[in-house]
Amino acid sequence: MKESAKYLFSVGVLLLMLPFLLTVILSGKGAVSVSKDIDIEMLLPVRLYQEIPEDAEAEMIKAQAILARSRLYRELSEGGNAREILEKNREYEKAHTVYPDVMTSCRQAVADTEGLVLTYGGQVVEGPFFACGNGKTRDGIEVMSKDDYGWLVSVESSMDIDSPGYLSGTLFGRADLYQKLLDYTGDTSLKEETVYEQISVLSTDSAGYVMEVQVADTHLSGENFRKLLELPSACFSMQELDGNLRFLCKGAGHGLGMSQYGANVLAEQGKSCTEILKYYFPRCDVMQR
């Protein structure tokens, strides 16, 4: 009797699984996946957790969730693999201490903004963000040199000036700076004894960020230069100080799009997530995907 029951149960399971098995056999594993809609919402909380600053206001987290969803939507629509992203999320959760209350806030923000993305002309856009600026965000066309970024315009973000990360200094001695620059550029005209004098800013954008730097005979973009030296921002000035070269930086991050510090101030003032995004992306709309 028990054997008969087990047999009937097995047959029932097989019949239920048959469509799935046939799909895998005929089309391969890649043909079976959850829908993109479900994937995006499922993937968002962990990615959002990695992006938000400490003690973020609820509406700021929602604004960040919309930007994260917009970037993830574009990533998947351009060939990104949802399962690989999910696996990276799992690896992150295993490797880092994830605070349950913060993750709960992220899940709530994702749920409260479900399906909402940042758009321009009906198309989803990336939605860039950075930690804090120098008091003004950067213009997309000016920085990227592409008309496609006409939606990304410069706006005032004067609240950033009050951020603890607004002003910072980084010191380099001659030997250390010389070695870093030589390893990156391979420029043999670079000399250790005159390395400070061989660095000059060639141009800045309208927001005050360095666009191009000359190092001996080599030209570098401001962003590549700041990443090479691990500077907080490409909005910097240089001064020789007690035998070292000091880079005095304003803000933290690339300066394009939404300032997280500024967004949090707006949230504290009672602005909604959509009002925050409209402030930093005045030419864009928040729409249901």
Backbone as JSON, one array per atom type, in Angstrom:
{
  "sequence": "MKESAKYLFSVGVLLLMLPFLLTVILSGKGAVSVSKDIDIEMLLPVRLYQEIPEDAEAEMIKAQAILARSRLYRELSEGGNAREILEKNREYEKAHTVYPDVMTSCRQAVADTEGLVLTYGGQVVEGPFFACGNGKTRDGIEVMSKDDYGWLVSVESSMDIDSPGYLSGTLFGRADLYQKLLDYTGDTSLKEETVYEQISVLSTDSAGYVMEVQVADTHLSGENFRKLLELPSACFSMQELDGNLRFLCKGAGHGLGMSQYGANVLAEQGKSCTEILKYYFPRCDVMQR",
  "N": [[0.84, -1.21, 0.0], [1.95, 1.22, 0.88], [4.0, 1.43, -0.98], [2.57, 1.75, -3.34], [1.34, 4.22, -2.91], [3.56, 5.87, -2.8], [4.44, 5.56, -5.42], [2.33, 6.72, -6.91], [2.5, 9.33, -5.96], [5.06, 10.09, -6.93], [4.6, 9.96, -9.7], [2.74, 12.01, -9.94], [4.29, 14.28, -9.22], [6.15, 14.2, -11.31], [4.5, 14.73, -13.53], [3.73, 17.34, -12.94], [6.19, 18.62, -13.16], [6.84, 18.21, -15.77], [6.41, 20.17, -17.98], [8.37, 22.08, -17.33], [10.74, 20.51, -17.42], [10.77, 19.72, -20.11], [11.1, 22.19, -21.35], [13.67, 22.88, -20.47], [15.16, 20.76, -21.57], [14.72, 21.09, -24.35], [15.39, 23.78, -24.85], [17.44, 24.59, -23.19], [18.94, 25.67, -20.04], [18.97, 28.43, -19.92], [16.58, 29.3, -20.95], [14.72, 29.24, -19.0], [13.63, 31.34, -16.67], [12.93, 33.69, -14.07], [10.59, 36.42, -14.41], [11.65, 39.59, -15.8], [10.69, 41.78, -14.42], [10.18, 40.77, -11.82], [12.75, 39.95, -11.17], [14.19, 42.4, -11.07], [13.02, 43.8, -8.89], [13.59, 41.98, -6.91], [16.33, 41.95, -6.85], [17.04, 44.49, -6.06], [17.05, 45.4, -3.19], [19.53, 44.6, -1.87], [21.47, 45.77, -3.49], [20.75, 48.44, -3.16], [21.23, 48.69, -0.43], [24.01, 48.68, -0.41], [24.55, 51.15, -1.46], [23.42, 53.32, -0.04], [24.0, 56.01, 2.32], [24.97, 56.16, 5.82], [22.42, 56.53, 8.31], [20.41, 57.55, 6.63], [17.6, 59.41, 5.46], [14.17, 58.36, 5.1], [12.82, 59.17, 2.68], [14.97, 59.92, 1.14], [16.22, 57.46, 0.81], [14.29, 56.2, -0.71], [14.43, 57.76, -3.06], [16.99, 57.05, -3.85], [16.51, 54.36, -4.32], [14.9, 54.46, -6.6], [16.73, 55.47, -8.45], [18.6, 53.39, -8.4], [17.03, 51.3, -9.38], [16.56, 52.25, -11.96], [19.14, 52.2, -13.1], [19.67, 49.46, -12.89], [17.62, 48.42, -14.46], [18.39, 49.37, -16.99], [20.83, 48.06, -17.2], [20.06, 45.35, -17.3], [18.44, 45.4, -19.59], [20.31, 45.86, -21.47], [21.64, 43.54, -21.8], [22.61, 42.44, -19.44], [22.99, 39.9, -16.9], [20.6, 38.63, -14.86], [20.72, 36.57, -12.99], [23.43, 36.33, -12.44], [23.86, 38.78, -11.22], [22.27, 38.43, -8.99], [23.7, 36.4, -7.72], [26.05, 37.77, -7.09], [24.99, 39.55, -5.27], [24.34, 37.74, -3.21], [26.89, 36.87, -2.53], [27.93, 39.24, -1.55], [26.33, 39.6, 0.74], [27.19, 37.43, 2.25], [29.85, 38.07, 2.69], [29.89, 40.46, 4.08], [28.92, 42.32, 7.02], [25.59, 42.6, 7.43], [23.2, 44.8, 8.38], [20.17, 44.17, 9.92], [18.05, 46.07, 10.39], [18.66, 48.18, 8.67], [18.57, 46.87, 6.22], [15.9, 46.22, 6.22], [14.79, 48.77, 5.92], [15.67, 49.29, 3.35], [14.32, 47.33, 1.85], [11.73, 48.19, 2.29], [11.76, 50.69, 1.05], [12.16, 49.92, -1.6], [9.79, 48.49, -2.03], [7.91, 50.55, -1.65], [8.4, 52.15, -3.83], [7.91, 50.65, -6.03], [8.5, 49.65, -9.33], [8.99, 52.24, -10.24], [10.9, 54.48, -12.21], [13.6, 56.6, -13.42], [13.19, 58.81, -16.07], [13.74, 60.17, -19.39], [12.36, 61.81, -22.02], [10.71, 59.6, -22.3], [12.39, 57.45, -22.14], [14.33, 55.25, -20.1], [16.82, 56.47, -17.93], [20.26, 56.54, -16.65], [20.64, 57.61, -14.0], [22.74, 58.86, -12.2], [24.71, 59.29, -9.16], [26.29, 60.77, -6.27], [28.41, 61.2, -3.35], [28.74, 63.79, -1.97], [28.81, 67.25, -3.04], [30.51, 70.17, -4.42], [28.9, 72.27, -4.01], [27.57, 72.66, -6.3], [26.17, 70.81, -8.92], [27.36, 68.89, -11.77], [27.4, 69.46, -15.36], [26.03, 67.31, -17.77], [26.5, 67.14, -20.63], [28.73, 68.76, -20.91], [30.65, 67.4, -19.36], [30.63, 64.72, -20.32], [30.8, 65.1, -23.01], [28.85, 64.51, -24.9], [25.82, 64.76, -26.67], [23.78, 63.15, -25.87], [23.52, 63.33, -23.19], [21.96, 65.45, -22.47], [19.91, 65.56, -20.68], [21.03, 65.66, -18.23], [21.64, 68.07, -16.22], [23.33, 70.93, -14.76], [22.84, 71.83, -11.38], [22.17, 73.92, -8.51], [23.53, 73.01, -5.36], [23.8, 73.88, -2.69], [23.6, 73.09, -0.05], [25.44, 71.09, 0.33], [27.79, 72.2, 1.2], [27.75, 72.22, 3.92], [28.31, 69.65, 4.6], [30.14, 67.09, 6.37], [32.04, 65.91, 4.78], [32.75, 67.79, 2.94], [35.15, 69.36, 2.59], [38.47, 68.36, 2.16], [41.85, 67.26, 2.63], [44.69, 65.88, 0.93], [47.88, 64.56, 1.24], [51.01, 64.23, -0.48], [54.28, 62.93, -0.67], [57.31, 63.6, -2.54], [58.62, 61.25, -3.59], [56.72, 59.17, -3.36], [54.54, 60.19, -4.84], [55.74, 60.55, -7.34], [56.35, 57.84, -8.02], [53.79, 56.67, -8.19], [52.67, 58.12, -10.34], [54.49, 57.58, -12.39], [54.32, 54.76, -12.63], [51.73, 54.56, -13.61], [51.6, 56.19, -15.95], [53.94, 55.69, -17.37], [55.66, 57.54, -18.33], [58.67, 58.68, -19.24], [59.74, 61.17, -19.14], [59.09, 62.25, -16.8], [60.26, 63.41, -13.69], [61.56, 62.74, -10.49], [62.58, 64.71, -8.73], [61.44, 67.05, -9.63], [58.74, 66.6, -9.69], [56.46, 67.79, -8.55], [56.3, 70.24, -9.86], [55.8, 69.41, -12.39], [53.18, 68.84, -12.72], [50.13, 70.05, -13.81], [47.03, 71.8, -13.98], [44.96, 71.78, -16.73], [42.38, 72.4, -17.61], [39.1, 73.27, -16.37], [35.66, 72.49, -15.55], [32.42, 74.16, -15.76], [31.41, 73.91, -13.23], [33.55, 73.84, -11.64], [35.13, 71.58, -11.45], [38.04, 69.65, -12.16], [38.93, 69.06, -15.46], [40.99, 68.28, -17.18], [44.35, 67.2, -16.83], [47.83, 67.84, -16.96], [50.61, 65.79, -16.83], [53.87, 65.89, -16.77], [54.73, 64.91, -19.93], [52.28, 63.82, -20.44], [48.77, 63.67, -20.84], [45.94, 63.6, -18.74], [42.56, 62.75, -17.9], [40.56, 64.61, -15.59], [39.04, 62.96, -13.88], [40.29, 60.44, -14.13], [42.78, 61.08, -13.12], [42.16, 61.77, -10.46], [41.19, 59.3, -9.53], [43.47, 57.73, -9.8], [45.15, 58.84, -7.84], [43.55, 58.46, -5.72], [41.88, 60.51, -4.78], [39.28, 62.32, -3.07], [37.65, 63.86, -4.75], [37.39, 65.39, -8.03], [37.4, 68.06, -7.96], [39.67, 70.05, -7.18], [42.51, 71.79, -5.71], [46.04, 72.57, -5.81], [48.76, 72.72, -3.56], [52.06, 73.37, -2.43], [53.3, 72.17, 0.57], [55.17, 72.23, 3.37], [57.17, 70.64, 2.19], [55.66, 68.69, 0.99], [53.13, 67.81, -1.45], [49.99, 69.11, -1.43], [46.69, 68.18, -2.05], [43.81, 69.86, -2.11], [40.57, 69.13, -1.73], [37.17, 69.56, -2.77], [34.08, 68.33, -1.89], [32.87, 64.93, -2.55], [33.19, 62.34, -4.75], [32.0, 61.98, -8.21], [30.39, 64.14, -8.92], [28.19, 64.29, -10.62], [24.72, 64.33, -11.25], [22.63, 63.22, -8.62], [23.27, 64.53, -5.47], [23.95, 62.8, -2.61], [24.14, 63.73, 0.01], [22.92, 66.25, -0.2], [20.4, 65.42, -1.06], [19.52, 64.1, 1.2], [19.29, 66.21, 3.0], [17.19, 67.62, 1.79], [15.2, 65.71, 2.13], [14.98, 65.75, 4.91], [13.85, 68.21, 5.13], [11.31, 67.73, 4.4], [10.74, 67.05, 1.78], [9.51, 64.95, -0.83], [10.46, 61.75, -2.31], [10.16, 61.9, -5.09], [10.12, 64.65, -5.48], [12.68, 65.28, -4.68], [14.2, 63.99, -6.65], [13.3, 65.39, -8.88], [14.38, 67.84, -8.34], [17.17, 67.43, -8.59], [17.3, 66.33, -11.11], [16.02, 68.07, -13.19], [15.04, 68.01, -15.83], [14.03, 65.53, -16.16], [11.65, 62.8, -15.64], [9.8, 60.95, -13.2], [8.6, 57.85, -13.64], [6.23, 55.13, -14.02], [7.39, 51.98, -14.79]],
  "CA": [[0.0, 0.0, 0.0], [2.85, 2.37, 0.95], [4.73, 1.51, -2.24], [1.63, 2.26, -4.33], [1.16, 5.64, -2.64], [4.81, 6.53, -3.21], [4.47, 5.56, -6.88], [1.37, 7.73, -7.38], [3.06, 10.66, -5.63], [6.16, 10.34, -7.87], [4.02, 10.23, -11.01], [2.14, 13.34, -9.87], [5.38, 15.27, -9.26], [6.71, 14.2, -12.66], [3.57, 15.43, -14.41], [3.81, 18.78, -12.64], [7.48, 19.12, -13.59], [7.08, 17.9, -17.17], [6.62, 21.35, -18.83], [9.67, 22.67, -16.99], [11.81, 19.64, -17.92], [10.78, 19.8, -21.58], [11.68, 23.48, -21.72], [15.12, 22.81, -20.24], [15.74, 19.82, -22.54], [14.65, 21.62, -25.71], [15.93, 25.12, -25.02], [18.55, 24.87, -22.3], [18.6, 26.32, -18.78], [18.8, 29.87, -20.09], [15.22, 29.63, -21.35], [13.86, 29.26, -17.82], [14.04, 32.4, -15.74], [11.83, 34.5, -13.58], [10.41, 37.59, -15.26], [12.57, 40.71, -15.53], [10.07, 42.62, -13.39], [10.43, 40.17, -10.51], [14.19, 39.98, -10.97], [14.64, 43.73, -10.69], [12.58, 44.1, -7.53], [14.24, 41.05, -6.01], [17.75, 42.29, -6.79], [17.27, 45.86, -5.63], [17.37, 45.73, -1.79], [20.95, 44.44, -1.53], [22.21, 46.82, -4.2], [20.42, 49.69, -2.49], [21.94, 48.64, 0.86], [25.41, 49.01, -0.66], [24.67, 52.51, -1.97], [22.93, 54.4, 0.81], [24.86, 56.41, 3.43], [24.43, 55.89, 7.15], [21.39, 57.44, 8.84], [19.69, 58.2, 5.53], [16.17, 59.62, 5.63], [13.35, 57.42, 4.32], [12.55, 59.66, 1.32], [16.23, 59.87, 0.4], [16.42, 56.05, 0.44], [13.36, 55.94, -1.83], [15.0, 58.39, -4.25], [18.11, 56.2, -4.25], [15.93, 53.12, -4.86], [14.45, 54.74, -7.98], [17.94, 55.56, -9.28], [19.17, 52.05, -8.5], [16.17, 50.53, -10.29], [16.79, 52.76, -13.32], [20.42, 51.66, -13.58], [19.53, 48.01, -13.03], [16.78, 48.2, -15.63], [19.22, 49.57, -18.18], [21.83, 47.0, -17.21], [19.43, 44.11, -17.77], [17.95, 45.58, -20.96], [21.47, 45.89, -22.37], [22.28, 42.22, -21.84], [23.08, 41.98, -18.14], [22.42, 38.63, -16.46], [19.99, 38.82, -13.54], [21.17, 35.52, -12.08], [24.78, 36.69, -12.02], [23.72, 39.89, -10.27], [21.74, 37.83, -7.77], [24.79, 35.68, -7.08], [26.93, 38.79, -6.51], [24.3, 40.03, -4.08], [24.49, 36.72, -2.18], [28.29, 36.9, -2.11], [28.08, 40.43, -0.73], [25.7, 39.35, 2.03], [28.03, 36.48, 2.98], [31.15, 38.66, 3.01], [29.75, 41.69, 4.87], [27.91, 42.39, 8.07], [24.4, 43.28, 6.93], [22.36, 45.14, 9.52], [18.76, 43.86, 9.57], [17.16, 47.23, 10.37], [18.95, 48.94, 7.46], [18.05, 46.09, 5.11], [14.44, 46.39, 6.26], [14.51, 50.09, 5.33], [15.89, 49.17, 1.9], [13.21, 46.55, 1.29], [10.54, 49.03, 2.35], [11.92, 51.72, 0.0], [11.94, 49.24, -2.89], [8.35, 48.21, -2.12], [7.17, 51.81, -1.76], [8.65, 52.78, -5.14], [7.89, 49.54, -6.99], [8.3, 49.95, -10.74], [9.29, 53.63, -10.6], [12.23, 54.72, -12.79], [13.88, 57.95, -13.9], [13.12, 58.8, -17.53], [13.86, 61.4, -20.18], [11.77, 61.53, -23.33], [10.11, 58.28, -22.29], [13.42, 56.42, -22.02], [14.96, 55.15, -18.78], [18.21, 56.96, -17.89], [21.07, 55.87, -15.63], [20.45, 58.11, -12.65], [23.99, 58.87, -11.43], [24.68, 59.92, -7.85], [27.6, 60.88, -5.62], [28.25, 61.41, -1.91], [28.44, 65.21, -1.76], [29.47, 68.06, -4.06], [31.18, 71.41, -4.03], [27.87, 73.31, -3.97], [26.95, 72.71, -7.6], [26.38, 69.57, -9.66], [28.01, 69.09, -13.06], [26.59, 69.36, -16.58], [26.31, 66.06, -18.46], [27.08, 67.35, -21.96], [30.06, 69.34, -20.71], [31.57, 66.4, -18.82], [30.67, 63.51, -21.16], [31.0, 65.51, -24.41], [27.86, 63.81, -25.72], [24.5, 65.38, -26.61], [22.87, 62.2, -25.24], [23.41, 63.65, -21.77], [21.28, 66.73, -22.31], [18.99, 65.46, -19.54], [21.8, 65.77, -16.99], [22.03, 69.48, -16.18], [23.91, 71.42, -13.52], [21.93, 72.52, -10.45], [22.77, 74.34, -7.24], [23.38, 72.09, -4.23], [24.57, 74.64, -1.69], [23.57, 72.4, 1.24], [26.61, 70.23, 0.43], [28.87, 72.92, 1.87], [27.66, 71.88, 5.34], [28.63, 68.24, 4.79], [31.45, 66.8, 6.98], [32.98, 65.51, 3.73], [32.85, 68.84, 1.92], [36.53, 69.81, 2.37], [39.45, 67.38, 2.64], [43.19, 67.41, 2.07], [45.49, 64.67, 0.76], [49.3, 64.92, 1.09], [51.92, 63.29, -1.13], [55.69, 63.25, -0.77], [57.8, 63.51, -3.93], [58.94, 59.88, -4.02], [55.47, 58.41, -3.49], [53.76, 60.74, -5.96], [56.49, 60.22, -8.56], [56.2, 56.42, -8.34], [52.41, 56.43, -8.62], [52.46, 58.69, -11.67], [55.34, 56.85, -13.34], [53.75, 53.43, -12.85], [50.49, 54.68, -14.39], [51.79, 56.81, -17.26], [55.13, 55.2, -18.06], [56.25, 58.73, -18.95], [60.07, 58.79, -18.8], [60.12, 62.58, -18.96], [58.74, 62.58, -15.41], [61.42, 63.39, -12.81], [61.16, 62.78, -9.08], [62.96, 65.97, -8.06], [60.59, 68.15, -10.1], [57.42, 66.03, -9.96], [55.41, 68.74, -8.2], [56.24, 71.28, -10.89], [55.41, 68.79, -13.66], [51.73, 68.61, -12.71], [49.39, 71.29, -13.98], [45.63, 71.69, -14.4], [44.78, 72.41, -18.03], [41.02, 72.94, -17.77], [38.06, 72.91, -15.41], [34.32, 72.71, -16.1], [31.71, 75.32, -15.21], [31.14, 73.66, -11.81], [34.81, 73.94, -10.9], [35.83, 70.29, -11.4], [39.15, 69.55, -13.1], [38.62, 68.25, -16.63], [42.21, 67.72, -17.79], [45.6, 67.45, -16.11], [49.06, 67.46, -17.66], [51.67, 65.25, -15.99], [55.03, 65.86, -17.68], [54.27, 64.93, -21.33], [51.07, 63.01, -20.52], [47.5, 64.3, -20.48], [44.98, 62.72, -18.09], [41.3, 63.39, -17.53], [40.49, 64.9, -14.17], [38.52, 61.81, -13.16], [41.33, 59.41, -14.08], [43.82, 61.58, -12.22], [41.7, 61.65, -9.06], [41.12, 57.88, -9.2], [44.85, 57.26, -9.66], [45.67, 59.31, -6.54], [42.5, 58.18, -4.72], [41.38, 61.77, -4.23], [37.83, 62.28, -2.9], [36.93, 64.58, -5.79], [38.2, 66.05, -9.06], [37.37, 69.5, -7.69], [40.81, 70.2, -6.27], [43.61, 72.72, -5.96], [47.32, 71.99, -5.34], [49.69, 73.63, -2.88], [53.21, 72.73, -1.79], [53.19, 72.44, 1.99], [56.19, 71.54, 4.19], [57.87, 69.63, 1.39], [54.69, 67.78, 0.38], [52.14, 68.43, -2.32], [48.65, 68.89, -0.88], [45.52, 68.33, -2.9], [42.66, 70.28, -1.32], [39.4, 68.72, -2.51], [35.82, 69.93, -2.35], [33.11, 67.3, -2.23], [33.29, 63.53, -2.65], [32.52, 61.68, -5.87], [32.17, 62.57, -9.54], [29.66, 65.4, -9.03], [27.12, 64.22, -11.63], [23.44, 63.79, -10.83], [22.09, 63.5, -7.29], [24.11, 64.54, -4.27], [23.26, 62.08, -1.53], [24.04, 64.6, 1.18], [21.89, 67.24, -0.51], [19.1, 64.74, -1.1], [19.12, 63.81, 2.57], [18.84, 67.49, 3.57], [15.86, 67.88, 1.24], [14.29, 64.78, 2.79], [14.79, 66.28, 6.26], [12.98, 69.39, 4.99], [9.96, 67.27, 4.09], [10.56, 66.78, 0.35], [9.29, 63.54, -1.18], [11.49, 61.18, -3.18], [9.99, 62.42, -6.45], [10.53, 66.06, -5.45], [14.15, 65.26, -4.6], [14.73, 63.64, -7.98], [12.98, 66.49, -9.8], [15.32, 68.92, -8.04], [18.49, 67.12, -9.14], [17.16, 65.98, -12.53], [14.85, 68.88, -13.56], [14.53, 67.68, -17.16], [13.58, 64.13, -16.17], [10.4, 62.45, -14.98], [9.72, 59.66, -12.51], [7.45, 57.17, -14.26], [6.03, 53.71, -13.78], [7.93, 51.2, -15.9]],
  "C": [[0.87, 1.25, 0.0], [3.59, 2.58, -0.35], [3.85, 2.11, -3.33], [1.44, 3.76, -4.16], [2.38, 6.43, -3.09], [4.89, 6.64, -4.73], [3.56, 6.65, -7.44], [1.88, 9.14, -7.12], [4.16, 11.04, -6.63], [5.63, 10.7, -9.25], [3.43, 11.64, -11.03], [3.19, 14.44, -9.95], [5.96, 15.37, -10.65], [5.82, 14.94, -13.63], [3.62, 16.93, -14.19], [5.1, 19.38, -13.19], [7.71, 18.98, -15.08], [7.28, 19.13, -18.06], [7.99, 22.01, -18.59], [10.81, 21.85, -17.58], [11.91, 19.7, -19.44], [11.42, 21.1, -22.05], [13.19, 23.46, -21.58], [15.79, 21.93, -21.28], [15.81, 20.43, -23.92], [15.39, 22.93, -25.89], [17.13, 25.44, -24.14], [18.09, 25.63, -21.07], [18.3, 27.79, -18.95], [17.38, 30.27, -20.44], [14.29, 29.74, -20.15], [14.39, 30.31, -16.86], [12.8, 33.1, -15.24], [11.74, 35.74, -14.44], [11.35, 38.71, -14.85], [12.01, 41.6, -14.43], [10.39, 42.09, -12.0], [11.92, 40.22, -10.2], [14.65, 41.34, -10.44], [14.26, 44.04, -9.25], [13.28, 43.21, -6.51], [15.72, 41.43, -5.81], [18.03, 43.62, -6.11], [17.67, 46.06, -4.17], [18.85, 45.64, -1.43], [21.79, 45.5, -2.23], [21.97, 48.17, -3.54], [21.16, 49.8, -1.15], [23.4, 49.1, 0.68], [25.6, 50.49, -1.01], [24.31, 53.6, -0.97], [23.91, 54.73, 1.93], [24.21, 56.07, 4.77], [23.39, 56.95, 7.52], [20.64, 58.2, 7.74], [18.21, 58.31, 5.86], [15.39, 58.69, 4.69], [13.13, 57.88, 2.88], [13.82, 59.7, 0.48], [16.51, 58.43, -0.06], [15.5, 55.67, -0.72], [13.89, 56.53, -3.13], [16.15, 57.54, -4.78], [17.61, 54.89, -4.85], [15.49, 53.31, -6.31], [15.66, 54.83, -8.92], [18.56, 54.18, -9.47], [18.36, 51.18, -9.45], [16.4, 50.95, -11.74], [18.08, 52.19, -13.9], [20.35, 50.16, -13.8], [18.67, 47.65, -14.24], [17.6, 48.33, -16.92], [20.26, 48.45, -18.31], [21.25, 45.7, -17.76], [18.95, 44.23, -19.21], [19.09, 45.6, -21.97], [22.27, 44.6, -22.31], [22.81, 41.71, -20.52], [22.33, 40.73, -17.69], [21.91, 38.77, -15.03], [20.49, 37.79, -12.54], [22.59, 35.79, -11.58], [24.75, 37.82, -10.99], [23.22, 39.36, -8.93], [22.84, 37.11, -7.0], [25.79, 36.65, -6.43], [26.31, 39.37, -5.24], [24.47, 39.05, -2.92], [25.92, 36.7, -1.64], [28.55, 38.11, -1.21], [27.51, 40.19, 0.67], [26.51, 38.37, 2.88], [29.31, 37.14, 3.49], [31.07, 39.87, 3.94], [28.72, 41.53, 5.98], [26.74, 43.22, 7.55], [23.45, 43.53, 8.09], [20.89, 45.0, 9.16], [17.87, 45.09, 9.47], [17.37, 48.08, 9.11], [18.4, 48.2, 6.24], [16.52, 46.18, 5.05], [14.02, 47.71, 5.63], [14.66, 50.04, 3.81], [14.74, 48.42, 1.24], [11.94, 47.4, 1.25], [10.58, 50.09, 1.26], [11.67, 51.13, -1.38], [10.45, 48.97, -3.08], [7.55, 49.49, -2.34], [7.32, 52.48, -3.12], [8.55, 51.75, -6.28], [7.59, 50.01, -8.42], [8.67, 51.36, -11.17], [10.73, 53.78, -11.09], [12.36, 56.17, -13.22], [13.93, 57.92, -15.43], [13.35, 60.18, -18.13], [13.36, 61.08, -21.58], [11.19, 60.14, -23.42], [11.09, 57.14, -22.14], [14.04, 56.43, -20.62], [16.41, 55.62, -18.88], [18.92, 56.41, -16.66], [20.79, 56.32, -14.2], [21.72, 58.08, -11.83], [23.82, 59.59, -10.09], [26.1, 59.97, -7.3], [27.37, 61.28, -4.16], [27.9, 62.85, -1.56], [29.27, 66.03, -2.74], [30.13, 69.3, -3.5], [30.2, 72.58, -3.94], [27.12, 73.43, -5.28], [27.2, 71.39, -8.33], [26.89, 69.89, -11.07], [27.05, 68.87, -14.23], [27.01, 68.14, -17.39], [26.98, 66.23, -19.81], [28.51, 67.85, -21.83], [31.06, 68.27, -20.27], [31.74, 65.22, -19.77], [30.94, 63.81, -22.63], [30.07, 64.76, -25.36], [26.5, 64.49, -25.54], [23.48, 64.47, -25.94], [22.64, 62.53, -23.77], [22.79, 65.02, -21.53], [20.29, 66.73, -21.14], [19.69, 65.71, -18.21], [22.37, 67.18, -16.89], [22.57, 69.85, -14.79], [22.86, 72.14, -12.68], [22.69, 72.93, -9.19], [22.51, 73.27, -6.18], [24.17, 72.66, -3.06], [24.58, 73.96, -0.33], [24.78, 71.49, 1.44], [27.75, 70.88, 1.19], [28.89, 72.6, 3.37], [28.02, 70.43, 5.64], [29.99, 68.07, 5.45], [32.5, 66.42, 5.93], [33.21, 66.56, 2.67], [34.29, 69.2, 1.58], [37.49, 68.78, 2.96], [40.78, 67.59, 1.94], [43.92, 66.09, 2.01], [46.93, 65.08, 0.45], [50.07, 63.82, 0.39], [53.34, 63.82, -1.03], [56.15, 63.05, -2.19], [57.97, 62.08, -4.4], [57.66, 59.08, -4.28], [54.66, 58.88, -4.7], [54.42, 60.41, -7.29], [56.25, 58.77, -8.98], [54.81, 56.09, -8.84], [52.19, 56.91, -10.06], [53.27, 57.95, -12.73], [54.77, 55.49, -13.67], [52.52, 53.49, -13.75], [50.75, 55.17, -15.81], [52.94, 56.19, -18.06], [55.91, 56.31, -18.74], [57.67, 58.95, -18.41], [60.55, 60.23, -18.66], [59.79, 63.07, -17.55], [59.97, 62.42, -14.53], [60.98, 63.54, -11.36], [61.42, 64.13, -8.44], [62.09, 67.15, -8.49], [59.14, 67.71, -10.33], [56.29, 67.0, -9.62], [55.2, 69.77, -9.31], [55.76, 70.73, -12.22], [53.93, 68.44, -13.72], [51.02, 69.95, -12.84], [47.97, 71.0, -14.46], [45.45, 72.46, -15.69], [43.39, 73.03, -18.2], [40.11, 72.45, -16.65], [36.7, 73.12, -16.08], [33.64, 73.86, -15.37], [31.36, 75.15, -13.74], [32.41, 73.68, -10.98], [35.58, 72.63, -10.77], [36.91, 70.25, -12.48], [38.78, 68.6, -14.24], [39.86, 67.56, -17.21], [43.44, 68.16, -17.01], [46.77, 67.04, -17.0], [50.08, 67.0, -16.62], [52.87, 65.01, -16.88], [54.52, 65.95, -19.12], [52.95, 64.18, -21.53], [49.85, 63.81, -20.09], [46.58, 63.25, -19.86], [43.68, 63.47, -17.86], [41.32, 63.64, -16.02], [40.03, 63.71, -13.35], [39.55, 60.69, -13.05], [42.44, 59.8, -13.12], [43.4, 61.41, -10.77], [41.6, 60.19, -8.63], [42.52, 57.3, -8.98], [45.4, 57.61, -8.29], [44.68, 59.08, -5.41], [42.07, 59.46, -3.99], [39.86, 61.68, -4.08], [37.06, 62.86, -4.08], [37.91, 65.15, -6.81], [38.1, 67.57, -8.96], [38.47, 69.78, -6.67], [41.73, 71.33, -6.69], [44.86, 72.1, -5.36], [48.17, 73.07, -4.69], [50.85, 72.82, -2.31], [53.21, 73.15, -0.33], [54.18, 71.58, 2.75], [56.85, 70.4, 3.43], [56.96, 68.61, 0.74], [53.8, 68.54, -0.59], [50.76, 68.08, -1.77], [47.59, 69.13, -1.94], [44.35, 68.66, -1.98], [41.41, 70.06, -2.16], [38.1, 69.22, -1.9], [34.86, 68.84, -2.83], [33.73, 65.91, -2.27], [32.48, 62.85, -3.75], [32.64, 62.47, -7.15], [31.36, 63.85, -9.78], [28.53, 65.43, -10.03], [25.84, 63.65, -11.02], [23.04, 64.2, -9.42], [23.18, 63.46, -6.22], [23.36, 63.84, -3.16], [23.11, 62.94, -0.29], [22.93, 65.63, 0.97], [20.51, 66.63, -0.52], [18.6, 64.45, 0.31], [18.64, 65.08, 3.28], [17.44, 67.81, 3.07], [14.81, 66.97, 1.88], [13.98, 65.25, 4.21], [13.85, 67.49, 6.25], [11.56, 69.02, 4.59], [9.7, 66.99, 2.62], [10.37, 65.28, 0.13], [10.4, 63.05, -2.11], [11.37, 61.73, -4.6], [10.38, 63.9, -6.54], [12.04, 66.17, -5.4], [14.75, 64.99, -5.98], [14.44, 64.74, -9.0], [13.92, 67.66, -9.57], [16.67, 68.66, -8.71], [18.45, 66.74, -10.63], [15.95, 66.74, -13.09], [14.27, 68.58, -14.93], [13.94, 66.27, -17.24], [12.24, 63.97, -15.46], [10.57, 61.13, -14.25], [8.45, 58.99, -13.01], [7.4, 55.71, -13.88], [6.53, 52.94, -15.0], [6.92, 50.15, -16.34]]
}
